[in-house]
XYZ file of C-alpha atoms in Angstrom:
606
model
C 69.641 69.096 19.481
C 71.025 68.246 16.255
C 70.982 65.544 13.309
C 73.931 62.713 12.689
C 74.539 61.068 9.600
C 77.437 58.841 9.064
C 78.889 56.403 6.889
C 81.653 53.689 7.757
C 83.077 51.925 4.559
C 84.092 47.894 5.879
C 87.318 47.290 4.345
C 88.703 50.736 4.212
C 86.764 51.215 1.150
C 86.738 55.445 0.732
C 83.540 56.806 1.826
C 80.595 58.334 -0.954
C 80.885 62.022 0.365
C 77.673 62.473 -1.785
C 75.447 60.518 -0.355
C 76.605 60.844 3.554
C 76.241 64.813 2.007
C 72.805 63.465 0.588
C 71.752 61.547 4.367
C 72.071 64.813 6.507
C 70.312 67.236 3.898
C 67.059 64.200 4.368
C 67.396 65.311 8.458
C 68.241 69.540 7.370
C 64.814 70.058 9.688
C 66.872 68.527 13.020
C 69.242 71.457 12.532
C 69.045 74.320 10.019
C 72.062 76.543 11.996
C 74.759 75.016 11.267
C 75.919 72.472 9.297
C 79.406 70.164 8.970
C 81.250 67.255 7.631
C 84.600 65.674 7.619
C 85.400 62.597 5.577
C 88.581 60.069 6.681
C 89.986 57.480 4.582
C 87.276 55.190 5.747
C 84.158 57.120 6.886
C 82.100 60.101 6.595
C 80.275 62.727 9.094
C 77.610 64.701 8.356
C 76.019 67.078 10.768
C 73.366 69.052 11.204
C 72.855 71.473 14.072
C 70.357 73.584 16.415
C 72.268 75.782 18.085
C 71.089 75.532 21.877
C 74.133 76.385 23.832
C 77.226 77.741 22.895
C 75.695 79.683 19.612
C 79.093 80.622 18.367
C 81.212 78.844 15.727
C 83.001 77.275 18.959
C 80.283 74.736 19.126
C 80.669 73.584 15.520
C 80.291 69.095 14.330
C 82.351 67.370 13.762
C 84.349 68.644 16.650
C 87.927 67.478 16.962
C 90.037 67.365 20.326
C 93.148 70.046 20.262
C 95.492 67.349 19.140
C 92.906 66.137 16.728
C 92.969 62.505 17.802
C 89.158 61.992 18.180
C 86.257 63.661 16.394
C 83.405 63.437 17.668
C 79.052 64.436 16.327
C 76.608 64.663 19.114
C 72.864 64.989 19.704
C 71.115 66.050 23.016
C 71.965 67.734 25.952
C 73.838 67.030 29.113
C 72.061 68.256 31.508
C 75.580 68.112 34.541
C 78.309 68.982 31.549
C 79.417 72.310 34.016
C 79.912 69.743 37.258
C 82.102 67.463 34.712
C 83.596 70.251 33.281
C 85.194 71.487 36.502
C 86.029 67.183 37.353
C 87.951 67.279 33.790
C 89.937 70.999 34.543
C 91.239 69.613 37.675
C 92.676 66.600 35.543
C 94.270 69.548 33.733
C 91.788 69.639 30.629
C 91.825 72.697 29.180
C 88.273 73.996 26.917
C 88.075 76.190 24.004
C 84.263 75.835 23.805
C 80.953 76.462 26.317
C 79.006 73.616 25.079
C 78.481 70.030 26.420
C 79.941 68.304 23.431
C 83.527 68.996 24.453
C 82.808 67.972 27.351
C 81.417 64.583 26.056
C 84.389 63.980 23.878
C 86.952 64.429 26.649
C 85.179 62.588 29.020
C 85.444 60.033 26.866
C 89.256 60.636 26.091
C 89.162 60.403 29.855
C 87.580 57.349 31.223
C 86.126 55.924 27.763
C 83.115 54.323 27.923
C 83.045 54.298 31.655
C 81.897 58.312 30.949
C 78.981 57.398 30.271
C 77.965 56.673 34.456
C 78.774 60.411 34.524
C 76.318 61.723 32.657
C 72.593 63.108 32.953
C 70.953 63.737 30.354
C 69.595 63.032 26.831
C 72.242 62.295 24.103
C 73.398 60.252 20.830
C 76.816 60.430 20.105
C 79.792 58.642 17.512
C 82.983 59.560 18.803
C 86.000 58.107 16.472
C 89.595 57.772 17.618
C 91.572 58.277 14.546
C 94.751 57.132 15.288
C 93.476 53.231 16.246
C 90.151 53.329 13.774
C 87.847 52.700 16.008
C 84.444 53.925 16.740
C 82.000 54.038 19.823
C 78.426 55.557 19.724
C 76.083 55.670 22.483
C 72.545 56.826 23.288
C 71.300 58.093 26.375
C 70.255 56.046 29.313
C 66.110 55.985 28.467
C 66.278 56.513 24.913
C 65.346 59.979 24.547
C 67.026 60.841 21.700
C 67.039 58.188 18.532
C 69.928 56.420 16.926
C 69.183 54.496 14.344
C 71.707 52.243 12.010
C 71.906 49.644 8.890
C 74.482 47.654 8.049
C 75.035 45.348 4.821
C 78.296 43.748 3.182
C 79.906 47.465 2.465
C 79.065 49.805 5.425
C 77.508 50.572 8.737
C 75.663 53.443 8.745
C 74.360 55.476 11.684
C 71.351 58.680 11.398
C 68.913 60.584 14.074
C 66.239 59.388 11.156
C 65.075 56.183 9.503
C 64.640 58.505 6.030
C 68.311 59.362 6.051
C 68.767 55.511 4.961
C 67.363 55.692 1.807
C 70.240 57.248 0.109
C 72.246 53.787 0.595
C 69.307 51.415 0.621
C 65.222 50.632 -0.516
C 63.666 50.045 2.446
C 61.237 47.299 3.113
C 59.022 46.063 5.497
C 59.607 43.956 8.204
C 56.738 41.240 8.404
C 58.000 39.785 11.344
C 56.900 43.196 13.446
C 53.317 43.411 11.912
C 51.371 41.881 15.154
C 53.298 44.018 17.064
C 52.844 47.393 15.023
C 49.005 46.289 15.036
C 48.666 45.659 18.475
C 50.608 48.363 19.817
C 51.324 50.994 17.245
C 55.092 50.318 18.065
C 57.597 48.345 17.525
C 59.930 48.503 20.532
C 63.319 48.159 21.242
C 65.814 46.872 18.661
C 63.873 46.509 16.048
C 62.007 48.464 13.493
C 58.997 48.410 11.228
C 61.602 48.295 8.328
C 63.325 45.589 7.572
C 67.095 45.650 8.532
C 67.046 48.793 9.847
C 67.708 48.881 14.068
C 67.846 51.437 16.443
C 70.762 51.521 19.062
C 68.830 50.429 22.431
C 68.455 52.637 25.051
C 71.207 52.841 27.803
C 73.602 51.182 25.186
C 77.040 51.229 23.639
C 78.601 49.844 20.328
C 82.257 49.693 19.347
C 83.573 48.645 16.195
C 87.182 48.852 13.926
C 87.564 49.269 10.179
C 86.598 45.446 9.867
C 83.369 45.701 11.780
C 83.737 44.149 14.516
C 80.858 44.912 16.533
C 81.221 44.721 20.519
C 77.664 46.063 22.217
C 76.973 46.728 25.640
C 73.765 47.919 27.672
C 75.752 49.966 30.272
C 71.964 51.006 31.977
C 68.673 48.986 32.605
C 65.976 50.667 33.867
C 64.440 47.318 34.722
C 67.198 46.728 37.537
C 65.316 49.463 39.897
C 62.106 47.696 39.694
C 63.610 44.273 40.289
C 64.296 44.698 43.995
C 62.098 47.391 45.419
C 62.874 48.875 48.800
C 60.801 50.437 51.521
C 57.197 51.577 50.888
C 57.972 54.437 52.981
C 57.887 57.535 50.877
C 60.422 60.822 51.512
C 58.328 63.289 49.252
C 60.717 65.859 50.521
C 63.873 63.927 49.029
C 61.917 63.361 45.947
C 60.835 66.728 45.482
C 64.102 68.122 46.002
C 65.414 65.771 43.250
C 62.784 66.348 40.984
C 62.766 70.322 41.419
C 66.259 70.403 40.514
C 66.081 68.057 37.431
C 63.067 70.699 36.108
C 65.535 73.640 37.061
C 68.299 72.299 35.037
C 66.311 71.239 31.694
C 65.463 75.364 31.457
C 69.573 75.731 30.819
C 69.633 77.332 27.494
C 71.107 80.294 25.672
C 67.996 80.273 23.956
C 65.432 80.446 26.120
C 62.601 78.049 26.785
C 58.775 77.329 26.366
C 56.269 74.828 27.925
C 54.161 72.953 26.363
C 51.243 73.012 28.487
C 48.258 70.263 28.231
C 46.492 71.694 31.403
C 46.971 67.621 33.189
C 49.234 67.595 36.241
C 52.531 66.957 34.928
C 53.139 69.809 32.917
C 51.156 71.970 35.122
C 53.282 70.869 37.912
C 57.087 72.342 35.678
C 54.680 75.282 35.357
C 54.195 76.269 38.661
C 57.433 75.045 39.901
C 59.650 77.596 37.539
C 57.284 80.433 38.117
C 56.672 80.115 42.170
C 60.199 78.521 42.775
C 62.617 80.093 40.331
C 60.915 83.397 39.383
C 60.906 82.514 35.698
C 59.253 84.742 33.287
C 57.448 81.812 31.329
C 55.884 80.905 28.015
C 53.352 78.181 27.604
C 51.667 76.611 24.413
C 48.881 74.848 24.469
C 46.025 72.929 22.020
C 42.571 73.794 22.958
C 39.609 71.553 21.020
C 36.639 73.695 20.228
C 33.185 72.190 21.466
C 34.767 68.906 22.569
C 33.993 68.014 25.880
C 37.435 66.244 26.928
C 39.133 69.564 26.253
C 41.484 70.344 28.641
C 41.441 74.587 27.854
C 39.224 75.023 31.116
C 42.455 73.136 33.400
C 45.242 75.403 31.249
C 43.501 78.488 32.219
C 43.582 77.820 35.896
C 47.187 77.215 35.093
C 47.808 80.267 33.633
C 45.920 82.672 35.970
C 47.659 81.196 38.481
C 51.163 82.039 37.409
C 50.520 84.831 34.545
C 52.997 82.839 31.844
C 52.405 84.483 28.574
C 49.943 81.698 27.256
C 49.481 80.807 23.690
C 46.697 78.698 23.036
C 46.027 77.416 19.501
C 42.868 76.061 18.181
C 42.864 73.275 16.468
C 40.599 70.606 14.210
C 40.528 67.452 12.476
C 40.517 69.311 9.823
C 44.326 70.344 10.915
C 45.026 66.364 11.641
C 43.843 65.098 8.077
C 45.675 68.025 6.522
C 49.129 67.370 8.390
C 49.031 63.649 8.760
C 51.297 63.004 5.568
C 54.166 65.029 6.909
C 53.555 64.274 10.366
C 54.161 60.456 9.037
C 57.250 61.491 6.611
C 58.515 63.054 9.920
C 57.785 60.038 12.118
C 59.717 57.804 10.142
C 57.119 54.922 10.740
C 53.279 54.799 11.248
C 51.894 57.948 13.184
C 52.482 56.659 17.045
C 49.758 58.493 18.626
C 46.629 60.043 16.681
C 47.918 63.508 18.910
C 51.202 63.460 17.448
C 50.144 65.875 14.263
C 48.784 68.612 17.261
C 52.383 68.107 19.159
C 53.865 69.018 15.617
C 51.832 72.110 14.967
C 52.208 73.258 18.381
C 55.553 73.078 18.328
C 55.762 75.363 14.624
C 53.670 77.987 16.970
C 55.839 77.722 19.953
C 59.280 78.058 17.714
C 58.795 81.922 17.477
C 59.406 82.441 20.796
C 62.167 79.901 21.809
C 63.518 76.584 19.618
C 63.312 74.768 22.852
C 60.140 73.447 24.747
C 59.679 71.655 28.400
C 56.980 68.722 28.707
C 55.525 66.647 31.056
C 56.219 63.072 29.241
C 57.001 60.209 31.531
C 55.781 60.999 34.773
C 52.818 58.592 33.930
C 54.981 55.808 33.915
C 57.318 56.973 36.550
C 54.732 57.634 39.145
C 52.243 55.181 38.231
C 49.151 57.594 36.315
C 47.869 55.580 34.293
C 44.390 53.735 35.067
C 45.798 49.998 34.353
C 48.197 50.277 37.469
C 44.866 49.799 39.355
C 44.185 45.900 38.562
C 40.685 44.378 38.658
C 40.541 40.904 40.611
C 39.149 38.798 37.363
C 42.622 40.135 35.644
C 44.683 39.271 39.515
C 43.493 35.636 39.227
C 44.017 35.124 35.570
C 47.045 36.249 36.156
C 48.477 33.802 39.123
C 46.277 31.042 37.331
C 48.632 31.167 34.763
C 51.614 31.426 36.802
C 50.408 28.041 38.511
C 48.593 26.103 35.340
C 50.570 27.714 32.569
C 49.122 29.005 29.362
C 46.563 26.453 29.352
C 43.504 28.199 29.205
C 40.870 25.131 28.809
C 41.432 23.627 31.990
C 39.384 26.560 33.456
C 35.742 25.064 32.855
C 34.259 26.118 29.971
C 31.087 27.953 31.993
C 29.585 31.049 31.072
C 31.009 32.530 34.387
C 34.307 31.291 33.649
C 34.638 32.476 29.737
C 36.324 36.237 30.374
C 39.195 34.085 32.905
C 39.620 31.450 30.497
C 40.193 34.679 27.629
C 42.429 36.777 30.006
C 44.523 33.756 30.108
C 45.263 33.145 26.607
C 46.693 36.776 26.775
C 49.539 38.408 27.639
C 48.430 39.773 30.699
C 50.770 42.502 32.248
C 51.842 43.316 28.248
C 48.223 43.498 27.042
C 47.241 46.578 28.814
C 49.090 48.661 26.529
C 46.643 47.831 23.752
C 43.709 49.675 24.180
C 40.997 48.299 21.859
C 39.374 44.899 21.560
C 41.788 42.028 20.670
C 39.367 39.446 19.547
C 37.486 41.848 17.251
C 40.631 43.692 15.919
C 41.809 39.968 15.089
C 39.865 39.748 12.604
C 41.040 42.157 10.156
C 44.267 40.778 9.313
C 45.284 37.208 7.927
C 48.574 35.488 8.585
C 50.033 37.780 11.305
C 52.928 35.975 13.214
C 53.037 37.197 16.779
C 56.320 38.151 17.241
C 56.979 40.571 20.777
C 60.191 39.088 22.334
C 61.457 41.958 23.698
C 58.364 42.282 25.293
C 58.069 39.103 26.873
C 61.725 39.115 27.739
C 61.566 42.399 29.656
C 58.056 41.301 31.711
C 59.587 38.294 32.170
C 61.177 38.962 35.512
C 59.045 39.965 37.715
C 56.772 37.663 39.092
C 53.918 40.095 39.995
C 51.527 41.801 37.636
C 51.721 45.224 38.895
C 55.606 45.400 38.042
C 55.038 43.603 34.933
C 52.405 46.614 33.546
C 55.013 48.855 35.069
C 58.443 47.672 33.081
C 56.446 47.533 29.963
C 55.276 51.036 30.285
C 58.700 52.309 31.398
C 60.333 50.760 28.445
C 58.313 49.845 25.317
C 55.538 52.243 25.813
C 57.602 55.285 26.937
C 59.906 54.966 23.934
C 57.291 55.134 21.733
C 56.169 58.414 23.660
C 59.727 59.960 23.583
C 60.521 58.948 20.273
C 56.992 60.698 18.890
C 58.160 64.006 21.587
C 61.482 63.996 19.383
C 59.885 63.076 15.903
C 57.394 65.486 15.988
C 59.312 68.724 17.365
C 62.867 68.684 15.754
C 60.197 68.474 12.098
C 59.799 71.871 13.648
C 63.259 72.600 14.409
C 62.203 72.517 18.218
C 64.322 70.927 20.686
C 61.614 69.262 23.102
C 63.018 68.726 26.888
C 61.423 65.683 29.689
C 62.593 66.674 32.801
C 60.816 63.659 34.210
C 63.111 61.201 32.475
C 66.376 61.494 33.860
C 67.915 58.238 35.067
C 68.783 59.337 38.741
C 65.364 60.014 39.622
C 63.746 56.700 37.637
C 66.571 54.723 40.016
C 64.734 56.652 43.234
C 61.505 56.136 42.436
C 61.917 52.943 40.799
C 63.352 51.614 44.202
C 59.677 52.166 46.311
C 56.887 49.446 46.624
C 55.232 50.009 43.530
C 51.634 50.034 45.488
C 52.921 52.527 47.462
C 52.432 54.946 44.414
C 49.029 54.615 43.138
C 47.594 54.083 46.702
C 45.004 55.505 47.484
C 45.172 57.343 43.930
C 47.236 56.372 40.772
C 50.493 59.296 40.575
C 49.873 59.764 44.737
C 53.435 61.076 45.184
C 53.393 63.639 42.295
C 49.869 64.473 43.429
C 50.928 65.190 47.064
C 53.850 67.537 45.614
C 51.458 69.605 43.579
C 48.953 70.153 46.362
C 51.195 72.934 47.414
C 50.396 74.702 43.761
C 47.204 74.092 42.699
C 43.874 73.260 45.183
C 42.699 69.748 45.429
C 39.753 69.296 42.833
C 42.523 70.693 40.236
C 44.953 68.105 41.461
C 42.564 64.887 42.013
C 40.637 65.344 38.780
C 39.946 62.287 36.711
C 43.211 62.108 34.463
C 41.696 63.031 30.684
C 45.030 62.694 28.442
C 45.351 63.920 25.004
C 42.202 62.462 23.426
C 40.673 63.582 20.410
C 37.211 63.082 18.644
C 38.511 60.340 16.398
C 35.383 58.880 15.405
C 33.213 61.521 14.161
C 36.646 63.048 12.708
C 36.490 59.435 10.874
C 32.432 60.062 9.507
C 33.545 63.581 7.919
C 34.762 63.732 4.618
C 36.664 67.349 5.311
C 38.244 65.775 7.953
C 39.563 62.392 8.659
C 37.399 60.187 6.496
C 39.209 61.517 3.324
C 41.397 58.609 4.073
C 38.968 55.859 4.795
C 39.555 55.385 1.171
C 43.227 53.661 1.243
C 41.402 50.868 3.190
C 39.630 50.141 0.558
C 40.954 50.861 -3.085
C 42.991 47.945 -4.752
C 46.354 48.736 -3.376
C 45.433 47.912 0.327
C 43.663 44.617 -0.806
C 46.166 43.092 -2.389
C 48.984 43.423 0.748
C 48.119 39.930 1.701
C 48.220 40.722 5.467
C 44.813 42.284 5.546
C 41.044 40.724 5.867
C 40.017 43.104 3.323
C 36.386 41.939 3.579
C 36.159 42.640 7.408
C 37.938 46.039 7.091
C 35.900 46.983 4.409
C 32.385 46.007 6.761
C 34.373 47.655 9.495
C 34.126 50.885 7.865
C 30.344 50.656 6.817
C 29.338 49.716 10.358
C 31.682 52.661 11.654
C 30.372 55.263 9.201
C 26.618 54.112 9.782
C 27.338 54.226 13.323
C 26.587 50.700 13.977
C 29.833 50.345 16.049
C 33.127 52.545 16.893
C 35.952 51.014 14.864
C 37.607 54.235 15.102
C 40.806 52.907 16.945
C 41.452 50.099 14.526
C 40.242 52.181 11.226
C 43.238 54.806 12.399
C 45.588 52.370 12.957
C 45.029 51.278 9.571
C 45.222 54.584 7.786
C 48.482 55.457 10.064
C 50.496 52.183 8.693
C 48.743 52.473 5.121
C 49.780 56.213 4.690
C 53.441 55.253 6.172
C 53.401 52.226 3.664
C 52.768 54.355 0.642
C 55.139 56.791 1.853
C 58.541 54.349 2.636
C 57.932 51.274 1.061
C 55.687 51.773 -2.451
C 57.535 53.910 -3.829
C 60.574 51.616 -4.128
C 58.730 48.694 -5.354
C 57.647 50.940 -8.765
């Protein structure tokens, strides 16, 4: 796991070694090992690395083929580079190296971008053939690790972080992505909360010359396995084979490993697997919440006497949260994606002294159907279909007490709305002027002409990037390289291709609940799923703690942004603090964009 910073000057104009020097010191944290650079007559690499495999100088970025024809920096980790390897020395490659970035680079020199079918993993690459000028990047097939790039009349610029940016640029905000960074804490795909700044999409290529030219491909959609679902028969023992092994090769490292353990199924599941099944001598971390009663401490314990890892478990407060938001948001790059990212950040500077690398449990939710919304109340069934059949017309549904909840689920977005987790009509309120702007969104939903697969595709792809892009964010500010051995392409095709229903019947996560009934007894397994959740509202009422910050909603900066009801926020935070009503999920949504405001974009406007 490493950081990327380059520079490519249109025109052959010579590349500012200082400030491409100047873009990978702003990412140092992704990789404090090792560090590299090599300037053409046109662009400029900088690199820094975490030394994961291969710890020798062998392994050093930019890395150059023998005949130095292509140069190549890389991010991530490929999970099958060994299987490739030995497909590449029977083509008569020869290796001077044990990592998996040669072995990117000539499979590439190989079969270009067709390579990229080849591999498992999670990666972002540039690879630049100097003898035609031309460059292709590429990102990893569910966006696990980040790529982000600007480009104006002079250059095109690539990083692993937003931040890295501002040595070429001020950065700005992108109005246009307010509703959606309101409503859903992300914005997804393409686009950023800063304006004119992109990511490369997931499962995608770009090429481009010394002019420019841009040619960009999405070479994987993880919509396609959802489109045409097979059997609702279910081979748990083809699954389980596929998923053991994908858990068995994410612990490859030459520097060990960790877990972070949250005490729910998923990670509990990796847990027991590499301790019954592989004999591994394990570590776990873990974030215990002291007198809260949706800590999950009692469910990591049963873990851990189960399988005797050597368990860390860290206490932690809002105290911790308010104290660590600013740098958890300076990390993040954009407003703080989920109020538990600060805890995954501090658990992560814990779980470094052991190992620089940790396992998790992100994205099984979403590919084996966890999450509570899979299981669809009627009302939302019919609203839905209504407004397959009448359109978006809401008032032709009478306007009759009993008919006022269908007539508002179908002025929503049902099947993209059940990502937002608070009430619409009430959050409304506190802004002014918002321009509701979620294309991608829509596009991606747009499909499939059943609800179930619509909540589904937006979880897989909007919601689960936000969830892997927080996993990254948050543990290479540690230097940590954090591993999902759920989210490997192979096994989101497999379980993609079943009847949806035929995972969350008779329980939500059935198939991953099944395979874990041969760990852990059935009132651990078949618990009511908890999740991360923290105490966010009394946090909010204590000045040591949260409510430090309730003041940026109110002081003379935030009123004058022009995209805020400043009279409703300001009555939102009376009537939370008096306890009249829990605005707690709107009132940290507001401090999470305010703080990242004041952070990126104030500063520049001074």
């Amino acid at each position: 796991m490493c950081g990327i910073a380059a520079q490519f000057s249109k025109n052959s104009r010579l590349p500012d070694k200082a400030r491409v020097r100047a873009m990978a010191e702003d990412i140092s944290h992704r990789g404090p090992d090792d560090e590299g650079y090599y300037f053409g007559d046109w662009f400029g690499l900088g690199f820094k690395r975490l030394s994961i495999l291969d710890l020798s100088q062998a392994g050093h970025q930019p890395m150059f083929d023998e005949q130095k024809n292509y140069v190549i920096v890389y991010n991530g980790e490929l999970y099958n580079f060994k299987q490739i390897r030995q497909e590449l020395a029977t083509k008569g490659y020869a290796f001077f190296s044990n990592s998996d970035t040669e072995v990117v680079l000539k499979s590439f020199i190989e079969w270009g971008p067709e390579c990229l079918s080849k591999f498992v993993g999670m990666f972002a690459f540039i690879i630049v053939d100097l003898k035609k000028g031309r460059v292709f990047t590429a990102r990893d097939h569910l966006g696990i690790k980040p790529l982000y790039m600007y480009q104006d009349e002079a250059n095109i610029l690539f990083a692993s972080e937003i931040k890295s940016f501002r040595q070429f640029t001020k950065f700005s905000l992108n109005e246009d992505a307010l509703y959606e960074q309101f409503s859903y804490r992300y914005v997804s795909d393409r686009q950023t909360i800063f304006k004119n700044i992109y990511r490369l999409s997931p499962g995608t290529y770009m090429e481009f010359d010394k002019k420019g030219v841009i040619h960009e491909k999405r070479y994987y959609d993880v919509a396609e396995g959802l489109l045409n679902p097979g059997t609702s028969k279910i081979n748990l023992g083809s699954i389980e084979a596929d998923l053991k092994n994908s858990i068995f090769m994410h612990t490859q490292s030459d520097v060990g490993y960790n877990i972070q353990l949250s005490g729910g199924i998923d990670s509990s599941y990796i847990t027991a697997v590499l301790a019954k099944d592989y004999g591994q001598d394990l570590h776990t971390y873990s974030v215990t919440l002291k007198d809260y009663e949706k800590d999950e401490s009692r469910y990591q314990n049963i873990v851990a006497d189960l399988y005797r890892p050597k368990h860390h478990s860290f206490e932690l407060s809002g105290t911790d949260m308010a104290d660590n938001l600013p740098k958890a948001t300076w990390n993040m790059d954009m407003p703080v994606v989920h109020d538990a990212c600060v805890f995954l950040m501090l658990l992560c500077e814990h779980s470094r002294q052991h190992s620089k690398v940790i396992l998790t449990g992100e994205g099984a939710d979403e590919l084996f159907g966890g999450y509570g919304r899979y299981k669809i109340p009627f009302r939302r069934k019919l609203a839905f279909q209504l407004k397959r059949i009448m359109g978006p017309q809401p008032k032709l549904v009478p306007n009759f007490w009993k008919f006022r909840t269908l007539r508002s689920l179908m002025s929503r977005d049902i099947g993209l709305d059940e990502q937002i987790d608070f009430d619409q009509g009430a959050s409304s309120g506190l802004f002014e002027g918002l321009d509701k702007n979620i294309q991608y969104r829509q596009e991606t939903a747009a499909g499939f002409p059943d609800l179930l697969r619509k909540i589904i595709i937006s979880d897989q792809t909007s919601y689960l990037n936000s969830l892997l892009e927080r996993q990254d964010k948050m543990a290479m500010a540690m230097s940590v390289e954090t591993r999902v051995p759920f989210c490997i392409h192979p096994l989101f095709n497999s379980v993609n291709s079943l009847d949806p229903k035929s995972k969350i019947n008779p329980v939500p996560k059935v198939i991953l609940k099944k395979l874990s009934e041969k760990y852990f007894n059935k009132e651990f397994v078949y618990r009511k799923k908890i999740g991360f959740l923290l105490p966010i509202d009394s946090w909010l009422r204590d000045k040591k703690n949260l409510g430090r910050y309730l003041d940026l909603l109110t002081d003379s900066t935030f009123c004058q942004r022009g995209f805020y009801n400043a009279k409703a926020v300001s009555k939102a935070v009376d009537e939370h603090l008096k306890k009249e009503k829990d605005w707690s999920k709107d009132l940290m949504n507001l401090i999470k964009f305010e703080m990242w405001h004041r952070i990126f974009i104030d500063p520049v406007q001074k």
